[in-house]
Amino acid sequence: MTSTTALFLTDEHEALRTKIRTYAETEIAPRVAEMEAHRHVDQDLSARIARQGWIGATIDPAYGGMGAGHLAKTLIIEEISRVSGAMGAMVQASQLGTAKIIYYGCDEQRKTWLPRIAAGTCLPTIAVTEADSGSHVLGMQATARRDGDDYILSGRKVYIGNSHIGDLHGVVVRTGPGSRGLSAFLVEADRPGLSLGPHRPAMGLHGFSFGELFLDGCRVPASNMIGAEGEGLDVAYSSSVLYGRPNLAAVALGIHQAIIEQSVAVAERRIRHGQPLAELPTIQQRLGRMQSRLTTARTVLYDAVHKLDLGLPCDDELINAKHTGVEALLATAQDGMRLHGAAGLYPDQPMERFFRDAQHVEPPAGTDDIQLHRLGEKALGRTRGQWSQRHAPPQPTTSKAAPALRPTTPSATS
Ligand SMILES: Cc1cc2nc3c(=O)[nH]c(=O)nc-3n(C[C@H](O)[C@H](O)[C@H](O)COP(=O)(O)OP(=O)(O)OC[C@H]3O[C@@H](n4cnc5c(N)ncnc54)[C@H](O)[C@@H]3O)c2cc1C
C-alpha cells in the first residue's frame, strides 16, 4: 500500500486485508472458471462468503456484527473483487441492502434481521430501479395500497443486485404522489405475490444476479414498512450515497488492482524486440498511467470512507469516490486491453473478464452522469444537508421520528 493509504489503515485493517485476500485466493479463485463457463448464479459460493460474517462489517456487535466500520467494509469488497468482480458485487449488494435496516429499521426490525444478516443466513437487497424510471427515481410506478393492517404491493423492479439469492428484499414503491409519496417495505423472498424473472446472464459479473422482481398483489404487514410512510426516497438515497457509492468504488478498486497485476505479469513475460515488453518505455508509461489512476482512486475512496467512520460530513467525497474510481477503472481496463494485444480478447485471459466486469460497475448507484450531476449541484450551492451528517454515527434507536431531510434537488436522480 502507498504511504497515503497508510494514513488511514490501522494494523487491524491490514490484518483484515490479509485475511480476506487469503480467503479470496484459496476459496473464491478456484470457482471463477466455473462461474464464467456456466454463467449461473453461484448461490453456494455466495452463501459460503456470507457465512464468514463479512456482510455484517458495519453492523453493531450488539446485533452480532463486526462493527468494523466503512473502511473495513471497503477492504473486504476490494479484496474479494480483486479475485472475483462477481462475488465482490454480491458482497457489496448485500451490504447495501443492510444500510436501510441500520439507518431506518425500528428496534424490532433490527433485532429480527441484523443478527441473521451478520451471521450470513439472510441476504438483503434494495430494490428501487424500474424499467421506466432508472436514474429518475421519482418516476417509479410500483405501488403499495393500504388494506387494513397490511399493504398490497404491485409493480416490477429491474436490475436488482442479488435478486436471485436475496432472502429479504427492501422494496421502494409509491404510496402517494410526489417526492414524499415513496415508502420502503421489507418483503421476504418467499412471500406470496413476489416472484423472480428468469436469470439473464449479462456481459460480465458471471456468478452474480441482478434481475427482475415482480410484485403481483404482494401482501405485507404494515409492520414491514421500513422508516415512516413517505420516507422511501430517504431510504433509497441514504443507502445509495452512504453505502452504494463507496461500495461500487471498492468493487472498481479491486478489479483495477487485478488488471494492473495481470498487465505487469504479461509485460514481464512477453518478449518483443528481444526483451520483455516491460522494458519498452511506452509500456512503462502505460503502466505508470494505470498505477497513477489506481493510487488516486484508492486514496480518494479511503479518505471518503475514513471520514464516514469518523462521523464527518462527506457525501461529496463518497460521490466523488464512485466517479473517480469508475472513470479510473474504465480507462485502465482499456489500457490493459491495449497492453495485452490480441490475446486479451480471448476468454482464457483474465483481462477479457476484467474488461467485461468493469462495464458493470458504472450504472449501479447512478451512472457517472449522475455523480457529476450531484457534484455540479454542490458546486452551484444547491445541496441541502448531508446524509453522512444525518446518519453519523448510526444510533441504535428507531429513526421513524427523525426529521425529514432530503439533501438533494427536485431532479430526484439516483
Ligand atoms: C450490476 C448492476 C447492479 C445493480 N443493482 C441494483 C440494485 O441492487 N438495486 C436497484 O434498485 N438498482 C440496481 N441497479 C440499477 C441501477 O441503479 C440503474 O442501472 C441506474 O440507476 C441507471 O438506470 P438505467 O440503467 O435505467 O439508465 P437510465 O436512467 O435510462 O440512463 C440512461 C443514460 O441516461 C443518462 N441520464 C439519465 N438521467 C440523467 C440525468 N438526470 N442527467 C444526466 N444524464 C442522465 C444516464 O447517465 C445514462 O447514460 C443495478 C445495475 C447494475 C448494472
XYZ file of C-alpha atoms and ligand atoms in Angstrom:
467
model
C 0.000 0.000 0.000
C 1.049 3.604 -0.553
C 2.164 5.884 2.238
C -1.038 7.898 1.771
C -3.273 4.943 2.468
C -1.062 4.090 5.445
C -2.513 7.244 6.999
C -5.938 5.619 7.067
C -5.215 1.964 7.713
C -4.627 0.548 11.172
C -2.852 -2.737 11.894
C -6.319 -4.283 12.251
C -7.233 -3.091 8.766
C -4.043 -4.586 7.339
C -4.685 -7.875 9.121
C -8.232 -7.919 7.757
C -6.944 -7.274 4.238
C -4.516 -10.179 4.526
C -7.250 -12.458 5.831
C -9.686 -11.584 3.041
C -7.006 -11.842 0.359
C -6.025 -15.310 1.557
C -9.650 -16.430 1.614
C -10.340 -14.968 -1.832
C -7.290 -16.608 -3.383
C -7.914 -20.021 -1.841
C -11.720 -20.275 -1.724
C -13.041 -17.977 -4.464
C -10.375 -18.034 -7.201
C -10.813 -21.779 -7.908
C -14.523 -21.174 -8.619
C -14.112 -18.350 -11.123
C -13.633 -20.518 -14.217
C -16.844 -22.417 -13.498
C -18.832 -19.226 -12.938
C -17.513 -17.900 -16.246
C -18.275 -21.122 -18.116
C -21.801 -21.696 -16.810
C -22.872 -18.104 -16.102
C -25.153 -19.347 -13.367
C -25.817 -17.531 -10.095
C -23.401 -19.096 -7.636
C -25.677 -19.385 -4.643
C -23.448 -21.867 -2.854
C -20.312 -19.706 -3.012
C -22.308 -16.601 -2.102
C -23.648 -18.381 0.987
C -20.166 -19.533 1.985
C -18.814 -15.994 1.722
C -21.776 -14.596 3.655
C -21.180 -17.089 6.458
C -17.732 -15.559 7.017
C -19.619 -12.694 8.675
C -18.327 -10.007 6.317
C -21.772 -8.796 5.228
C -22.028 -7.539 8.811
C -18.900 -5.359 8.581
C -20.798 -2.242 9.669
C -23.426 -3.952 11.825
C -23.131 -3.162 15.507
C -21.633 -6.015 17.586
C -24.776 -5.772 19.740
C -26.550 -7.384 16.761
C -23.764 -9.857 16.100
C -21.974 -7.731 13.512
C -18.292 -6.947 13.128
C -18.746 -3.261 13.992
C -15.594 -2.731 11.961
C -16.701 0.335 10.032
C -16.809 1.559 6.464
C -13.088 1.426 5.737
C -13.021 -2.230 6.820
C -16.071 -2.871 4.615
C -14.240 -1.239 1.729
C -11.220 -3.513 2.170
C -13.460 -6.588 2.225
C -15.170 -5.645 -1.038
C -11.911 -4.553 -2.662
C -10.052 -7.768 -1.876
C -12.893 -10.043 -2.979
C -13.351 -8.018 -6.179
C -9.636 -8.334 -6.936
C -10.246 -12.068 -7.361
C -13.883 -12.074 -8.500
C -15.821 -8.967 -9.502
C -18.982 -11.077 -9.327
C -18.500 -12.060 -5.700
C -17.340 -8.536 -4.826
C -20.598 -7.297 -6.330
C -22.511 -9.895 -4.334
C -20.958 -8.687 -1.077
C -21.458 -5.007 -1.907
C -25.111 -5.526 -2.855
C -25.777 -7.371 0.411
C -24.094 -4.675 2.482
C -26.035 -2.052 0.523
C -29.247 -3.871 1.427
C -28.247 -3.770 5.089
C -27.968 0.027 5.219
C -31.697 0.718 5.304
C -32.171 -1.537 8.342
C -29.251 0.055 10.169
C -30.489 3.582 9.458
C -34.279 3.238 9.301
C -35.160 -0.047 10.965
C -37.189 0.106 14.168
C -35.828 -1.828 17.153
C -37.839 -4.904 16.274
C -36.718 -4.921 12.647
C -33.110 -4.531 13.709
C -33.357 -7.301 16.297
C -35.051 -9.605 13.816
C -32.851 -9.077 10.772
C -29.432 -7.695 11.638
C -28.228 -10.809 13.540
C -29.256 -13.017 10.612
C -27.532 -10.777 8.108
C -24.419 -10.639 10.260
C -24.391 -14.436 10.512
C -24.790 -14.720 6.761
C -28.067 -16.614 6.926
C -30.072 -13.760 5.381
C -29.024 -11.775 2.328
C -30.857 -8.452 1.954
C -31.331 -6.433 -1.233
C -32.576 -2.969 -2.090
C -34.977 -2.737 -4.995
C -35.510 0.769 -6.350
C -34.928 0.672 -10.106
C -37.749 0.196 -12.603
C -37.581 -0.183 -16.359
C -39.281 3.156 -16.972
C -37.583 5.205 -14.269
C -33.903 4.188 -13.811
C -31.913 7.286 -12.880
C -35.161 9.186 -12.316
C -36.125 7.550 -9.039
C -39.261 9.628 -8.609
C -40.546 8.277 -11.913
C -41.192 4.869 -10.347
C -44.669 3.366 -10.728
C -44.765 0.341 -8.433
C -47.316 0.945 -5.686
C -48.351 -0.084 -2.197
C -52.006 0.258 -1.213
C -53.112 0.131 2.418
C -55.592 -2.653 3.216
C -56.386 -2.936 6.911
C -53.214 -3.923 8.759
C -51.449 -4.750 5.508
C -50.127 -3.109 2.379
C -50.570 -4.663 -1.039
C -47.593 -4.173 -3.350
C -47.751 -4.240 -7.146
C -45.171 -3.494 -9.810
C -41.897 -4.619 -11.315
C -38.316 -3.898 -10.281
C -35.323 -4.457 -12.573
C -31.546 -4.890 -12.261
C -31.806 -5.743 -8.562
C -28.466 -6.837 -7.142
C -28.651 -10.324 -5.597
C -32.200 -10.699 -6.907
C -31.889 -14.472 -7.176
C -30.167 -15.156 -3.862
C -31.769 -12.427 -1.728
C -33.791 -13.555 1.285
C -35.155 -10.146 2.219
C -35.911 -7.536 -0.412
C -36.081 -3.869 0.532
C -38.611 -2.577 -1.973
C -39.270 1.126 -2.510
C -42.708 1.837 -4.014
C -45.239 4.608 -4.386
C -47.771 5.158 -1.587
C -48.782 8.630 -2.722
C -47.885 11.496 -5.058
C -44.680 13.490 -5.178
C -41.322 13.175 -3.510
C -42.887 12.310 -0.117
C -45.020 9.665 -1.779
C -42.444 6.870 -1.737
C -42.241 4.278 1.038
C -39.969 1.302 1.682
C -41.005 -2.212 2.705
C -39.225 -5.371 3.726
C -40.501 -8.223 1.580
C -39.375 -11.740 2.426
C -38.361 -13.703 -0.673
C -40.900 -16.464 -0.011
C -43.851 -14.123 0.429
C -46.805 -14.967 -1.898
C -47.129 -12.436 -4.704
C -43.374 -11.940 -5.069
C -41.683 -13.715 -7.956
C -38.458 -13.504 -9.934
C -37.849 -13.155 -13.631
C -35.539 -15.750 -15.153
C -31.828 -15.216 -14.524
C -30.396 -13.459 -17.587
C -26.617 -13.679 -17.813
C -25.258 -10.324 -18.921
C -21.935 -9.137 -20.300
C -19.924 -9.698 -17.123
C -20.042 -10.478 -13.397
C -20.927 -14.102 -14.133
C -21.984 -15.734 -10.872
C -23.808 -12.587 -9.656
C -27.501 -11.859 -10.243
C -29.099 -8.504 -10.903
C -32.531 -9.342 -12.144
C -36.251 -8.709 -12.009
C -38.662 -8.800 -9.070
C -42.390 -8.993 -9.797
C -44.863 -7.813 -7.156
C -48.288 -9.103 -8.027
C -50.671 -8.102 -5.251
C -47.998 -8.990 -2.704
C -49.498 -8.554 0.769
C -47.117 -7.488 3.563
C -47.978 -6.438 7.103
C -47.755 -2.712 7.818
C -45.036 -3.567 10.328
C -42.817 -4.454 7.352
C -42.643 -0.800 6.382
C -39.133 0.457 6.951
C -38.953 4.062 8.028
C -42.153 6.069 8.088
C -44.668 6.287 5.242
C -43.238 8.835 2.805
C -39.599 8.176 3.763
C -38.898 5.861 0.831
C -36.828 8.407 -1.075
C -34.711 8.991 2.026
C -34.201 5.238 2.406
C -33.134 4.939 -1.240
C -30.873 7.995 -1.280
C -29.131 7.387 2.030
C -28.406 3.761 1.104
C -27.090 4.836 -2.268
C -24.878 7.661 -1.013
C -23.516 6.121 2.191
C -23.175 2.509 1.016
C -23.794 2.191 -2.731
C -21.307 4.776 -3.963
C -18.330 3.700 -1.832
C -19.177 0.008 -2.255
C -19.130 0.283 -6.045
C -15.915 2.286 -5.848
C -14.452 -0.611 -3.833
C -15.531 -3.136 -6.461
C -13.886 -0.899 -9.073
C -10.714 -0.696 -6.993
C -10.408 -4.470 -6.694
C -10.851 -5.025 -10.436
C -8.450 -2.144 -11.117
C -5.776 -3.735 -8.917
C -6.253 -7.084 -10.646
C -5.862 -5.517 -14.110
C -2.554 -3.952 -13.139
C -1.210 -7.166 -11.617
C -2.215 -9.116 -14.708
C -0.825 -6.489 -17.064
C 2.527 -6.414 -15.243
C 2.737 -10.213 -15.456
C 2.139 -10.078 -19.218
C 4.598 -7.211 -19.687
C 7.329 -9.096 -17.841
C 6.643 -12.407 -19.577
C 6.095 -11.481 -23.196
C 9.212 -10.978 -25.321
C 9.215 -8.357 -28.083
C 12.281 -6.886 -29.813
C 14.358 -9.441 -27.884
C 13.334 -8.185 -24.468
C 10.298 -8.245 -22.181
C 7.567 -5.768 -23.063
C 8.151 -4.238 -19.636
C 11.463 -2.825 -20.882
C 9.774 -0.711 -23.576
C 9.376 2.927 -22.479
C 5.859 3.133 -23.935
C 4.766 0.108 -21.907
C 6.297 1.587 -18.762
C 4.420 4.807 -19.449
C 1.187 2.892 -19.882
C 1.711 1.004 -16.632
C 2.590 4.292 -14.961
C -0.723 5.817 -16.037
C -2.603 2.773 -14.797
C -0.782 2.883 -11.454
C -1.414 6.611 -11.127
C -5.151 6.137 -11.594
C -5.190 3.287 -9.085
C -3.361 5.324 -6.469
C -5.701 8.270 -6.943
C -8.816 6.094 -6.817
C -7.641 4.309 -3.678
C -6.677 7.496 -1.867
C -9.948 9.233 -2.739
C -12.024 6.232 -1.623
C -10.165 5.530 1.612
C -10.312 9.211 2.537
C -14.078 9.277 1.954
C -14.921 6.167 3.985
C -12.454 7.138 6.700
C -14.387 10.382 7.095
C -17.613 8.385 7.205
C -16.166 6.274 10.005
C -15.179 9.441 11.864
C -18.709 10.835 11.577
C -17.612 13.748 9.387
C -19.796 15.167 6.607
C -18.534 13.511 3.434
C -21.353 12.990 0.910
C -19.370 14.795 -1.795
C -16.297 12.693 -1.097
C -18.351 9.470 -1.326
C -19.940 10.550 -4.608
C -16.561 11.639 -5.934
C -15.070 8.278 -4.932
C -17.541 6.489 -7.194
C -16.907 8.963 -10.024
C -13.126 8.794 -9.689
C -12.964 5.047 -9.147
C -15.180 4.081 -12.064
C -13.613 6.515 -14.535
C -10.163 5.321 -13.476
C -11.158 1.673 -13.830
C -12.655 2.105 -17.294
C -9.546 3.926 -18.537
C -7.248 1.303 -17.027
C -9.351 -1.533 -18.462
C -8.818 -0.016 -21.908
C -5.082 0.357 -21.257
C -4.932 -3.241 -20.004
C -6.542 -4.480 -23.200
C -4.057 -2.475 -25.290
C -1.144 -3.887 -23.349
C -2.404 -7.451 -23.825
C -2.734 -7.058 -27.605
C -4.840 -9.675 -29.405
C -4.526 -12.233 -26.596
C -6.608 -10.003 -24.325
C -9.648 -10.621 -26.491
C -9.894 -14.312 -25.559
C -11.787 -15.623 -22.553
C -8.836 -17.756 -21.430
C -7.182 -14.465 -20.429
C -8.352 -12.864 -17.165
C -8.100 -9.486 -18.903
C -11.132 -10.283 -21.028
C -13.172 -10.923 -17.865
C -11.843 -7.808 -16.134
C -12.820 -5.676 -19.131
C -16.373 -7.036 -19.163
C -16.773 -6.860 -15.402
C -15.569 -3.251 -15.381
C -18.512 -2.182 -17.561
C -20.943 -3.341 -14.846
C -19.637 -1.006 -12.177
C -20.862 2.220 -13.736
C -24.705 2.027 -13.693
C -25.411 0.889 -10.104
C -25.805 3.696 -7.544
C -26.002 6.049 -10.511
C -24.068 6.371 -13.741
C -21.168 8.766 -13.963
C -23.524 11.422 -15.367
C -25.458 11.236 -12.119
C -22.343 11.521 -9.946
C -21.278 14.604 -11.914
C -24.809 15.987 -11.699
C -24.620 15.701 -7.904
C -21.170 17.270 -7.758
C -22.393 20.045 -10.059
C -25.211 20.736 -7.598
C -22.577 21.027 -4.891
C -20.574 23.494 -6.984
C -23.711 25.560 -7.538
C -24.533 25.560 -3.827
C -27.794 23.706 -4.406
C -27.377 20.828 -1.952
C -29.169 20.800 1.378
C -27.768 18.770 4.243
C -25.683 15.628 4.059
C -26.692 12.010 4.659
C -23.339 11.406 6.282
C -24.210 14.035 8.884
C -27.715 12.821 9.482
C -26.675 9.217 9.976
C -23.336 9.591 11.714
C -22.829 7.809 13.947
C -25.664 5.300 13.435
C -27.809 5.240 16.548
C -29.392 2.009 17.857
C -32.833 3.617 18.106
C -35.742 3.967 15.725
C -35.389 6.789 13.230
C -39.078 6.908 12.407
C -39.346 10.176 14.286
C -36.189 11.627 12.720
C -36.709 14.911 10.883
C -37.179 14.596 7.147
C -34.148 15.599 5.169
C -33.569 15.337 1.503
C -30.172 16.790 0.738
C -30.673 16.957 -2.995
C -32.740 18.827 -5.515
C -36.129 18.068 -7.053
C -34.492 16.351 -10.031
C -34.598 13.186 -7.876
C -31.973 11.151 -9.676
C -30.452 8.076 -8.034
C -24.632 -4.578 -11.875
C -25.824 -3.737 -11.505
C -26.373 -3.832 -10.231
C -27.489 -3.059 -9.887
N -28.024 -3.191 -8.646
C -29.171 -2.528 -8.340
C -29.803 -2.744 -7.072
O -29.319 -3.516 -6.236
N -30.960 -2.076 -6.814
C -31.518 -1.212 -7.710
O -32.559 -0.635 -7.414
N -30.942 -0.984 -8.924
C -29.775 -1.612 -9.250
N -29.167 -1.419 -10.471
C -29.792 -0.485 -11.418
C -29.049 0.857 -11.470
O -29.301 1.591 -10.291
C -29.537 1.588 -12.727
O -28.980 0.899 -13.828
C -29.160 3.049 -12.725
O -29.905 3.765 -11.777
C -29.374 3.703 -14.098
O -30.662 3.461 -14.573
P -30.846 2.917 -16.066
O -29.910 1.769 -16.249
O -32.285 2.703 -16.299
O -30.288 4.076 -17.002
P -31.115 5.393 -17.456
O -31.662 6.090 -16.269
O -32.065 5.034 -18.540
O -29.949 6.257 -18.059
C -29.543 6.136 -19.433
C -28.488 7.186 -19.708
O -29.029 8.490 -19.477
C -28.231 9.212 -18.549
N -29.067 10.027 -17.666
C -30.234 9.678 -17.085
N -30.683 10.665 -16.296
C -29.773 11.667 -16.361
C -29.655 12.962 -15.778
N -30.583 13.437 -14.926
N -28.583 13.720 -16.082
C -27.645 13.244 -16.932
N -27.687 12.036 -17.524
C -28.740 11.248 -17.246
C -27.522 8.127 -17.755
O -26.317 8.599 -17.214
C -27.287 7.055 -18.804
O -26.118 7.355 -19.525
C -28.053 -2.170 -10.833
C -27.487 -2.068 -12.110
C -26.389 -2.840 -12.442
C -25.809 -2.738 -13.828
